[in-house]
Amino acid sequence: MAAPAAMTVGGYTPEIKLMTLFLGANDSVLPEFNPTQYVELSEYKQNLLDMLAIVRRISPTTRVLLITPPPIDPRAWGAKCAAKGRKPDRSEANTRRYRDACLEAFYEAKKTWGASLSMLDSWKVFLGRHGWSGNASGADVQYELQQVEDILSDGLHLSLLGNRLLGEAVLQAIQTAWGTGASAAGVEGGNGEQEDMSWVALEKRVPWHGAIDVDALPQSLFVNARRYKLN
């Protein structure tokens, strides 16, 4: 993966305090049925590592929350594919392989990133609702079809409940990793001070969509860029 040049606005590179990386649902299709979206497993993992390396190089104080691709409901997705005259292009087993590769990428990158990188395993979020308990790595997480029926709208995309559960889990993961009193002490901002990264402490960096001047991008979108320049 080629590293992009850092985007500058008014001579400054806007600093990203925190970002999420949530990829793999489309990469994990079965290649014999959907070669267009398919990304080979080792390439998927390396892409995650490359993306993290790019962020680390361009914005070294950025915190990243890596999120595993969620489980699927092959029965519901298969029915949707059949209704469109296509063969089902996903399986629970293959999706799990990409989820596991995402975990592997996290543990490898964590050696370099330290407290600035954290992980949210979406399988634990959704499957753990029904009393799942496993080891720290989540290697033995148990998949049951009835556990994912209500968190997916069509067997692949998150439903209202699925989005709510994941959203709540993301906020909790941020609070746990980088909120006030978090165990990830030692993560510093660009000014050398400890920062509370919980969602309630974050101020708005860009204007609401209704306030953006579409004829003056990116100046309108990054109106506060000078306040958040990299040191």
XYZ file of N, CA and C in Angstrom:
693
model
N 0.836 -1.186 0.000
C 0.000 0.000 0.000
C 0.876 1.243 0.000
N 0.667 2.122 -0.983
C 1.459 3.344 -1.070
C 1.016 4.328 -0.005
N 1.977 4.954 0.651
C 1.666 5.913 1.699
C 1.281 7.246 1.092
N 0.103 7.814 1.469
C -0.308 9.102 0.918
C 0.454 10.233 1.575
N 0.505 11.353 0.884
C 1.112 12.544 1.476
C 0.155 13.129 2.498
N 0.694 13.751 3.534
C -0.145 14.358 4.558
C -0.902 15.539 3.958
N -2.198 15.638 4.249
C -3.001 16.735 3.743
C -2.752 17.971 4.590
N -2.485 19.089 3.945
C -2.255 20.320 4.665
C -3.376 21.305 4.381
N -3.717 22.102 5.367
C -4.746 23.125 5.244
C -4.157 24.421 5.762
N -3.998 25.392 4.883
C -3.434 26.660 5.301
C -2.029 26.528 5.847
N -1.266 25.563 5.316
C 0.108 25.390 5.770
C 0.253 24.498 6.976
N -0.853 24.000 7.511
C -0.808 23.138 8.680
C -1.354 21.751 8.349
N -0.867 20.753 9.069
C -1.419 19.405 8.968
C -2.366 19.195 10.140
N -3.686 19.112 9.894
C -4.625 18.930 11.005
C -4.280 17.686 11.805
N -4.300 17.801 13.107
C -3.978 16.674 13.974
C -5.225 15.859 14.278
N -5.131 14.553 14.059
C -6.244 13.651 14.375
C -5.993 13.097 15.771
N -6.870 13.423 16.706
C -6.690 12.953 18.074
C -6.981 11.454 18.197
N -8.039 11.014 17.542
C -8.471 9.622 17.695
C -9.186 9.178 16.434
N -8.912 7.977 16.002
C -9.605 7.430 14.836
C -9.944 5.968 15.078
N -10.968 5.496 14.386
C -11.318 4.072 14.417
C -10.962 3.469 13.068
N -10.597 2.206 13.080
C -10.276 1.459 11.861
C -11.132 0.201 11.884
N -12.133 0.159 11.018
C -13.169 -0.874 11.065
C -13.358 -1.416 9.649
N -12.541 -2.406 9.285
C -12.527 -2.942 7.927
C -12.541 -4.467 7.946
N -13.023 -5.065 6.850
C -12.937 -6.507 6.714
C -14.219 -7.202 6.311
N -15.366 -6.538 6.505
C -16.637 -7.194 6.177
C -16.733 -7.519 4.689
N -16.274 -6.606 3.848
C -16.315 -6.854 2.395
C -15.092 -7.610 1.908
N -13.965 -7.399 2.570
C -12.744 -8.105 2.178
C -12.902 -9.615 2.301
N -13.753 -10.048 3.230
C -13.838 -11.471 3.575
C -14.840 -12.251 2.738
N -15.260 -11.714 1.607
C -16.155 -12.480 0.735
C -15.431 -13.704 0.185
N -16.207 -14.645 -0.294
C -15.624 -15.845 -0.898
C -15.208 -15.511 -2.332
N -13.929 -15.687 -2.676
C -13.429 -15.223 -3.976
C -14.087 -15.877 -5.173
N -14.531 -17.116 -5.038
C -15.131 -17.794 -6.182
C -16.500 -17.210 -6.551
N -17.120 -16.468 -5.601
C -18.429 -15.881 -5.861
C -18.399 -14.358 -5.971
N -17.351 -13.735 -5.444
C -17.274 -12.272 -5.475
C -15.808 -11.834 -5.547
N -15.167 -12.063 -6.679
C -13.746 -11.712 -6.799
C -13.488 -10.209 -6.780
N -14.507 -9.393 -7.057
C -14.323 -7.940 -7.110
C -14.004 -7.362 -5.739
N -14.730 -7.813 -4.718
C -14.531 -7.266 -3.373
C -13.488 -8.036 -2.562
N -13.179 -9.222 -2.985
C -12.294 -10.097 -2.208
C -10.889 -9.517 -2.041
N -10.387 -9.591 -0.805
C -8.998 -9.261 -0.494
C -8.400 -10.465 0.220
N -7.326 -11.003 -0.298
C -6.711 -12.199 0.275
C -6.347 -11.954 1.740
N -6.446 -12.994 2.559
C -6.331 -12.857 4.008
C -5.031 -12.191 4.448
N -3.901 -12.657 3.935
C -2.623 -12.078 4.347
C -2.500 -10.622 3.883
N -3.086 -10.323 2.715
C -3.058 -8.944 2.222
C -3.925 -8.045 3.094
N -5.064 -8.561 3.522
C -5.940 -7.812 4.431
C -5.202 -7.443 5.713
N -4.547 -8.405 6.306
C -3.800 -8.151 7.534
C -2.685 -7.144 7.304
N -1.952 -7.302 6.201
C -0.863 -6.379 5.914
C -1.389 -4.976 5.634
N -2.544 -4.883 4.995
C -3.150 -3.572 4.753
C -3.439 -2.851 6.063
N -3.952 -3.590 7.048
C -4.202 -2.979 8.355
C -2.907 -2.465 8.972
N -1.858 -3.285 8.912
C -0.570 -2.875 9.463
C -0.008 -1.672 8.710
N -0.192 -1.651 7.394
C 0.297 -0.525 6.601
C -0.465 0.757 6.942
N -1.773 0.644 7.091
C -2.573 1.819 7.449
C -2.150 2.374 8.800
N -1.937 1.480 9.750
C -1.494 1.921 11.067
C -0.125 2.593 10.993
N 0.757 2.037 10.167
C 2.091 2.625 10.027
C 2.017 4.015 9.409
N 1.103 4.203 8.448
C 0.935 5.514 7.820
C 0.446 6.536 8.842
N -0.536 6.140 9.628
C -1.049 7.042 10.662
C 0.059 7.395 11.651
N 0.820 6.385 12.031
C 1.895 6.594 13.002
C 2.941 7.569 12.465
N 3.203 7.472 11.170
C 4.220 8.347 10.574
C 3.722 9.775 10.427
N 2.489 9.932 9.942
C 1.962 11.267 9.659
C 1.487 11.970 10.920
N 0.884 11.222 11.843
C 0.307 11.827 13.049
C 0.628 10.945 14.254
N 1.850 11.029 14.760
C 2.304 10.095 15.797
C 1.567 10.168 17.125
N 0.813 11.242 17.383
C 0.083 11.324 18.648
C -1.351 10.810 18.539
N -1.751 10.394 17.339
C -3.111 9.888 17.142
C -3.316 8.569 17.872
N -4.470 8.427 18.525
C -4.854 7.147 19.126
C -5.760 6.425 18.137
N -5.643 5.126 18.048
C -6.439 4.341 17.097
C -7.157 3.215 17.824
N -8.446 3.098 17.539
C -9.235 1.969 18.028
C -9.499 1.058 16.836
N -8.909 -0.126 16.863
C -9.076 -1.107 15.794
C -10.269 -1.991 16.141
N -11.179 -2.172 15.178
C -12.411 -2.933 15.416
C -12.466 -4.107 14.442
N -12.745 -5.288 14.944
C -12.803 -6.466 14.084
C -14.061 -6.463 13.225
N -13.998 -7.049 12.017
C -15.220 -7.191 11.214
C -16.224 -8.047 11.989
N -17.492 -7.680 11.969
C -18.490 -8.377 12.790
C -18.888 -9.725 12.216
N -19.529 -10.563 13.027
C -20.043 -11.845 12.522
C -21.182 -11.604 11.538
N -21.505 -12.612 10.769
C -22.584 -12.495 9.783
C -23.652 -13.547 10.061
N -24.780 -13.414 9.374
C -25.850 -14.404 9.387
C -25.945 -14.962 7.969
N -25.274 -16.082 7.682
C -25.232 -16.597 6.302
C -26.603 -16.979 5.764
N -27.513 -17.348 6.641
C -28.852 -17.732 6.181
C -29.597 -16.511 5.624
N -29.607 -15.418 6.381
C -30.298 -14.208 5.931
C -29.605 -13.593 4.717
N -28.265 -13.567 4.723
C -27.542 -13.000 3.598
C -27.721 -13.862 2.358
N -27.742 -15.184 2.553
C -27.957 -16.082 1.425
C -29.311 -15.854 0.777
N -30.337 -15.594 1.608
C -31.672 -15.329 1.077
C -31.692 -14.038 0.271
N -30.959 -13.031 0.734
C -30.897 -11.764 -0.001
C -30.178 -11.944 -1.331
N -29.102 -12.713 -1.311
C -28.366 -12.970 -2.551
C -29.234 -13.733 -3.542
N -29.952 -14.736 -3.045
C -30.806 -15.548 -3.914
C -31.894 -14.706 -4.563
N -32.440 -13.738 -3.788
C -33.491 -12.868 -4.311
C -32.974 -11.998 -5.452
N -31.668 -11.781 -5.491
C -31.060 -10.985 -6.556
C -30.425 -11.852 -7.638
N -30.636 -13.174 -7.547
C -30.102 -14.081 -8.543
C -28.618 -14.342 -8.404
N -28.060 -14.124 -7.197
C -26.634 -14.349 -6.970
C -26.443 -15.487 -5.979
N -25.285 -16.103 -6.042
C -24.951 -17.123 -5.070
C -24.419 -16.468 -3.795
N -24.691 -17.052 -2.625
C -24.172 -16.494 -1.373
C -22.648 -16.399 -1.422
N -22.106 -15.246 -1.028
C -20.661 -15.024 -1.164
C -19.962 -14.856 0.183
N -20.614 -15.290 1.260
C -19.996 -15.147 2.581
C -20.288 -16.372 3.432
N -19.397 -16.613 4.387
C -19.614 -17.700 5.345
C -19.130 -17.254 6.712
N -19.706 -17.846 7.734
C -19.289 -17.513 9.104
C -17.830 -17.873 9.311
N -17.426 -19.037 8.807
C -16.056 -19.507 9.021
C -15.033 -18.570 8.373
N -15.316 -18.103 7.164
C -14.362 -17.231 6.491
C -14.321 -15.855 7.146
N -15.476 -15.359 7.561
C -15.507 -14.072 8.257
C -14.708 -14.149 9.550
N -14.799 -15.279 10.242
C -14.032 -15.455 11.475
C -12.528 -15.391 11.195
N -12.080 -15.914 10.085
C -10.650 -15.875 9.742
C -10.157 -14.431 9.633
N -10.982 -13.563 9.076
C -10.594 -12.161 8.937
C -10.668 -11.442 10.282
N -11.627 -11.839 11.079
C -11.675 -11.295 12.446
C -10.418 -11.685 13.206
N -9.993 -12.929 13.080
C -8.781 -13.391 13.762
C -7.533 -12.676 13.227
N -7.502 -12.437 11.922
C -6.359 -11.729 11.327
C -6.291 -10.293 11.827
N -7.436 -9.688 12.053
C -7.483 -8.332 12.605
C -6.904 -8.330 14.019
N -7.243 -9.332 14.801
C -6.681 -9.452 16.153
C -5.165 -9.635 16.082
N -4.711 -10.452 15.142
C -3.270 -10.670 14.992
C -2.559 -9.366 14.634
N -3.155 -8.591 13.735
C -2.558 -7.307 13.350
C -2.467 -6.384 14.556
N -3.488 -6.397 15.376
C -3.478 -5.558 16.580
C -2.323 -5.931 17.500
N -2.164 -7.218 17.789
C -1.111 -7.641 18.721
C 0.281 -7.351 18.161
N 0.428 -7.442 16.845
C 1.721 -7.108 16.249
C 1.996 -5.613 16.334
N 1.004 -4.798 15.989
C 1.189 -3.345 15.989
C 1.303 -2.798 17.412
N 0.679 -3.467 18.351
C 0.684 -3.005 19.740
C 2.108 -2.889 20.280
N 3.018 -3.711 19.779
C 4.409 -3.673 20.238
C 5.047 -2.320 19.950
N 4.611 -1.694 18.873
C 5.133 -0.384 18.498
C 4.282 0.747 19.050
N 2.986 0.563 19.011
C 2.059 1.624 19.388
C 1.907 1.791 20.897
N 2.028 0.716 21.637
C 1.821 0.811 23.077
C 0.402 1.230 23.407
N 0.257 2.156 24.364
C -1.058 2.557 24.848
C -1.856 3.371 23.845
N -1.249 3.777 22.745
C -1.962 4.582 21.746
C -2.853 3.749 20.834
N -2.766 2.428 20.936
C -3.582 1.535 20.117
C -4.407 0.634 21.015
N -5.707 0.549 20.704
C -6.581 -0.329 21.471
C -7.452 -1.127 20.511
N -8.068 -2.185 21.029
C -8.831 -3.113 20.198
C -10.245 -3.276 20.735
N -11.210 -3.353 19.816
C -12.579 -3.712 20.156
C -12.969 -4.903 19.294
N -13.210 -6.026 19.926
C -13.611 -7.243 19.212
C -15.127 -7.251 19.097
N -15.635 -6.979 17.903
C -17.085 -6.904 17.710
C -17.768 -8.236 17.982
N -17.050 -9.336 17.839
C -17.645 -10.642 18.118
C -17.981 -10.766 19.605
N -17.129 -10.221 20.436
C -17.428 -10.234 21.876
C -18.617 -9.330 22.183
N -18.692 -8.204 21.477
C -19.794 -7.264 21.702
C -21.126 -7.934 21.424
N -21.228 -8.628 20.292
C -22.505 -9.190 19.878
C -22.770 -10.574 20.456
N -21.767 -11.424 20.471
C -21.968 -12.785 20.963
C -21.910 -12.855 22.476
N -21.285 -11.879 23.099
C -21.177 -11.871 24.554
C -22.446 -11.480 25.269
N -23.466 -11.055 24.502
C -24.724 -10.655 25.141
C -25.416 -11.822 25.814
N -25.103 -13.034 25.402
C -25.837 -14.199 25.887
C -24.970 -15.085 26.772
N -24.119 -14.443 27.552
C -23.377 -15.185 28.557
C -22.094 -15.806 28.093
N -21.549 -15.373 26.926
C -20.270 -15.925 26.484
C -19.168 -15.549 27.445
N -18.299 -16.472 27.705
C -17.099 -16.180 28.492
C -15.955 -16.946 27.858
N -14.825 -16.272 27.687
C -13.694 -16.918 27.046
C -12.399 -16.322 27.511
N -11.312 -16.701 26.880
C -10.027 -16.168 27.310
C -9.815 -14.765 26.750
N -8.721 -14.144 27.170
C -8.484 -12.741 26.832
C -8.377 -12.505 25.333
N -7.846 -13.496 24.608
C -7.665 -13.307 23.175
C -8.955 -13.490 22.392
N -9.954 -14.111 23.020
C -11.209 -14.357 22.330
C -11.129 -15.500 21.346
N -10.082 -16.320 21.435
C -9.881 -17.384 20.463
C -11.002 -18.418 20.496
N -11.661 -18.562 21.633
C -12.685 -19.592 21.734
C -14.093 -18.997 21.750
N -14.271 -17.805 21.181
C -15.595 -17.201 21.133
C -16.535 -18.108 20.347
N -17.715 -18.339 20.883
C -18.656 -19.276 20.294
C -19.694 -18.546 19.453
N -19.838 -18.974 18.210
C -20.808 -18.377 17.292
C -22.067 -19.226 17.284
N -23.220 -18.562 17.462
C -24.506 -19.228 17.334
C -25.412 -18.321 16.513
N -26.103 -18.903 15.549
C -26.889 -18.136 14.598
C -27.915 -17.240 15.284
N -28.589 -17.751 16.312
C -29.641 -16.966 16.947
C -29.101 -15.730 17.666
N -27.791 -15.702 17.907
C -27.202 -14.560 18.587
C -26.971 -13.375 17.659
N -27.002 -13.600 16.349
C -26.733 -12.507 15.428
C -27.958 -12.099 14.608
N -29.044 -12.810 14.745
C -30.221 -12.527 13.933
C -30.745 -11.114 14.142
N -30.739 -10.635 15.386
C -31.338 -9.336 15.657
C -30.366 -8.171 15.560
N -29.083 -8.456 15.366
C -28.124 -7.354 15.282
C -27.719 -7.063 13.837
N -28.279 -7.835 12.891
C -28.007 -7.622 11.467
C -29.317 -7.408 10.732
N -29.348 -6.434 9.823
C -30.591 -6.122 9.112
C -30.850 -7.060 7.948
N -29.775 -7.593 7.359
C -29.920 -8.450 6.187
C -28.920 -9.599 6.193
N -28.359 -9.873 7.341
C -27.351 -10.916 7.449
C -25.935 -10.399 7.356
N -25.770 -9.132 6.928
C -24.443 -8.538 6.782
C -24.348 -7.177 7.465
N -25.251 -6.274 7.128
C -25.203 -4.914 7.654
C -25.884 -4.835 9.016
N -25.336 -3.993 9.874
C -25.864 -3.878 11.229
C -27.273 -3.296 11.232
N -28.109 -3.836 12.099
C -29.452 -3.312 12.297
C -29.393 -2.140 13.263
N -30.546 -1.573 13.583
C -30.603 -0.486 14.564
C -29.999 -0.949 15.889
N -30.372 -2.161 16.324
C -29.828 -2.692 17.566
C -28.335 -2.922 17.450
N -27.894 -3.482 16.334
C -26.473 -3.738 16.145
C -25.645 -2.462 16.183
N -26.138 -1.415 15.520
C -25.430 -0.139 15.539
C -25.395 0.458 16.937
N -26.500 0.317 17.668
C -26.530 0.860 19.023
C -25.540 0.132 19.921
N -25.526 -1.193 19.839
C -24.616 -1.975 20.674
C -23.162 -1.670 20.347
N -22.856 -1.575 19.051
C -21.477 -1.289 18.662
C -21.089 0.132 19.052
N -22.002 1.083 18.850
C -21.715 2.463 19.229
C -21.422 2.592 20.711
N -22.234 1.936 21.540
C -22.012 1.976 22.981
C -20.677 1.331 23.338
N -20.340 0.247 22.652
C -19.080 -0.449 22.925
C -17.879 0.405 22.523
N -18.001 1.146 21.415
C -16.914 2.025 20.979
C -16.674 3.108 22.030
N -17.741 3.743 22.501
C -17.595 4.794 23.509
C -16.974 4.240 24.790
N -17.395 3.035 25.179
C -16.841 2.426 26.379
C -15.375 2.071 26.184
N -15.019 1.580 24.992
C -13.624 1.228 24.720
C -12.727 2.459 24.772
N -13.219 3.580 24.254
C -12.454 4.824 24.296
C -12.276 5.283 25.732
N -13.363 5.211 26.503
C -13.295 5.618 27.905
C -12.310 4.740 28.672
N -12.352 3.440 28.426
C -11.483 2.513 29.141
C -10.015 2.729 28.796
N -9.744 2.946 27.508
C -8.359 3.068 27.067
C -7.763 4.441 27.317
N -8.577 5.496 27.108
C -7.994 6.843 27.113
C -8.780 7.863 27.911
N -9.789 7.434 28.654
C -10.547 8.376 29.465
C -9.816 8.719 30.754
N -10.404 9.614 31.527
C -9.810 10.002 32.798
C -9.631 8.791 33.693
N -8.414 8.621 34.217
C -8.136 7.500 35.108
C -7.960 6.190 34.395
N -7.828 6.227 33.059
C -7.665 4.986 32.300
C -6.342 4.327 32.644
N -6.309 3.009 32.418
C -5.080 2.261 32.701
C -3.991 2.577 31.697
N -4.362 3.231 30.574
C -3.388 3.551 29.534
C -2.650 4.840 29.856
N -2.263 5.018 31.103
C -1.513 6.199 31.493
C -0.205 6.241 30.735
N 0.238 7.433 30.414
C 1.475 7.566 29.668
C 1.259 7.964 28.233
N -0.002 7.924 27.767
C -0.305 8.405 26.425
C -0.403 9.913 26.513
N 0.389 10.603 25.729
C 0.425 12.046 25.808
C -0.030 12.682 24.515
N -0.550 13.897 24.631
C -0.924 14.672 23.468
C 0.290 15.396 22.930
N 0.069 16.166 21.866
C 1.168 16.869 21.239
C 1.831 17.879 22.152
N 1.114 18.355 23.194
C 1.692 19.338 24.102
C 2.360 18.699 25.315
N 2.462 17.360 25.326
C 3.138 16.677 26.410
C 2.286 16.460 27.640
N 0.988 16.808 27.571
C 0.108 16.653 28.712
C -0.815 15.454 28.506
N -1.237 14.857 29.628
C -2.197 13.783 29.548
C -3.539 14.352 29.097
N -4.250 13.634 28.226
C -5.519 14.111 27.702
C -6.614 13.099 27.984
N -7.789 13.609 28.332
C -8.965 12.783 28.521
C -9.637 12.620 27.171
N -9.637 11.389 26.618
C -10.190 11.157 25.294
C -11.600 10.575 25.333
N -12.250 10.549 26.506
C -13.616 10.064 26.563
C -14.501 11.000 25.750
N -15.583 10.481 25.197
C -16.386 11.256 24.249
C -16.956 12.519 24.872
N -17.233 12.506 26.156
C -17.810 13.696 26.784
C -16.795 14.825 26.884
N -15.499 14.496 26.779
C -14.464 15.518 26.906
C -14.028 16.092 25.565
N -14.486 15.492 24.468
C -14.047 15.933 23.152
C -14.875 17.115 22.664
N -14.209 18.123 22.147
C -14.909 19.257 21.570
C -15.060 19.067 20.067
N -16.018 19.778 19.498
C -16.288 19.662 18.068
C -15.143 20.277 17.273
N -14.577 19.502 16.349
C -13.446 19.961 15.551
C -13.876 20.512 14.192
N -14.968 20.009 13.658
C -15.452 20.453 12.351
C -16.904 20.906 12.498
N -17.382 21.778 11.620
C -18.751 22.281 11.736
C -19.776 21.207 11.404
N -21.008 21.404 11.866
C -22.095 20.520 11.470
C -22.264 20.602 9.959
N -22.787 19.535 9.367
C -22.853 19.463 7.901
C -23.635 20.629 7.300
N -24.641 21.118 8.022
C -25.445 22.217 7.505
C -24.709 23.545 7.463
N -23.588 23.601 8.198
C -22.822 24.846 8.252
C -21.626 24.844 7.307
N -21.449 23.765 6.579
C -20.302 23.660 5.672
C -20.604 24.375 4.354
N -19.666 25.191 3.910
C -19.780 25.883 2.628
C -19.202 24.979 1.543
N -20.071 24.350 0.752
C -19.613 23.386 -0.245
C -18.791 24.046 -1.348
N -18.870 25.368 -1.462
C -18.107 26.077 -2.482
C -16.739 26.525 -1.968
N -16.471 26.221 -0.697
C -15.195 26.642 -0.112
C -14.592 25.523 0.725
N -14.472 24.361 0.099
C -13.821 23.239 0.763
C -12.354 23.218 0.345
N -11.375 22.825 1.181
C -11.595 22.328 2.542
C -11.574 23.405 3.615
N -11.439 24.695 3.212
C -11.326 25.752 4.202
C -12.501 25.762 5.183
N -13.715 25.556 4.667
C -14.889 25.562 5.526
C -14.895 24.371 6.472
N -14.517 23.217 5.955
C -14.544 21.996 6.764
C -13.502 22.042 7.870
N -12.323 22.601 7.562
C -11.229 22.631 8.529
C -10.982 24.048 9.046
N -12.062 24.738 9.367
C -11.962 26.119 9.812
C -11.132 26.264 11.082
N -11.086 25.212 11.896
C -10.332 25.267 13.150
C -8.983 24.564 13.061
N -8.499 24.305 11.855
C -7.277 23.517 11.676
C -6.090 24.125 12.398
N -5.986 25.452 12.418
C -4.826 26.083 13.036
C -4.752 25.798 14.533
N -5.893 25.526 15.137
C -5.906 25.242 16.578
C -5.386 23.854 16.887
N -5.365 22.982 15.863
C -5.013 21.587 16.101
C -3.858 21.149 15.213
N -2.911 22.028 14.986
C -1.770 21.696 14.144
C -0.833 20.755 14.877
N -0.111 19.961 14.106
C 0.905 19.080 14.675
C 2.099 19.902 15.134
N 2.706 19.493 16.232
C 3.910 20.177 16.703
C 5.123 19.720 15.894
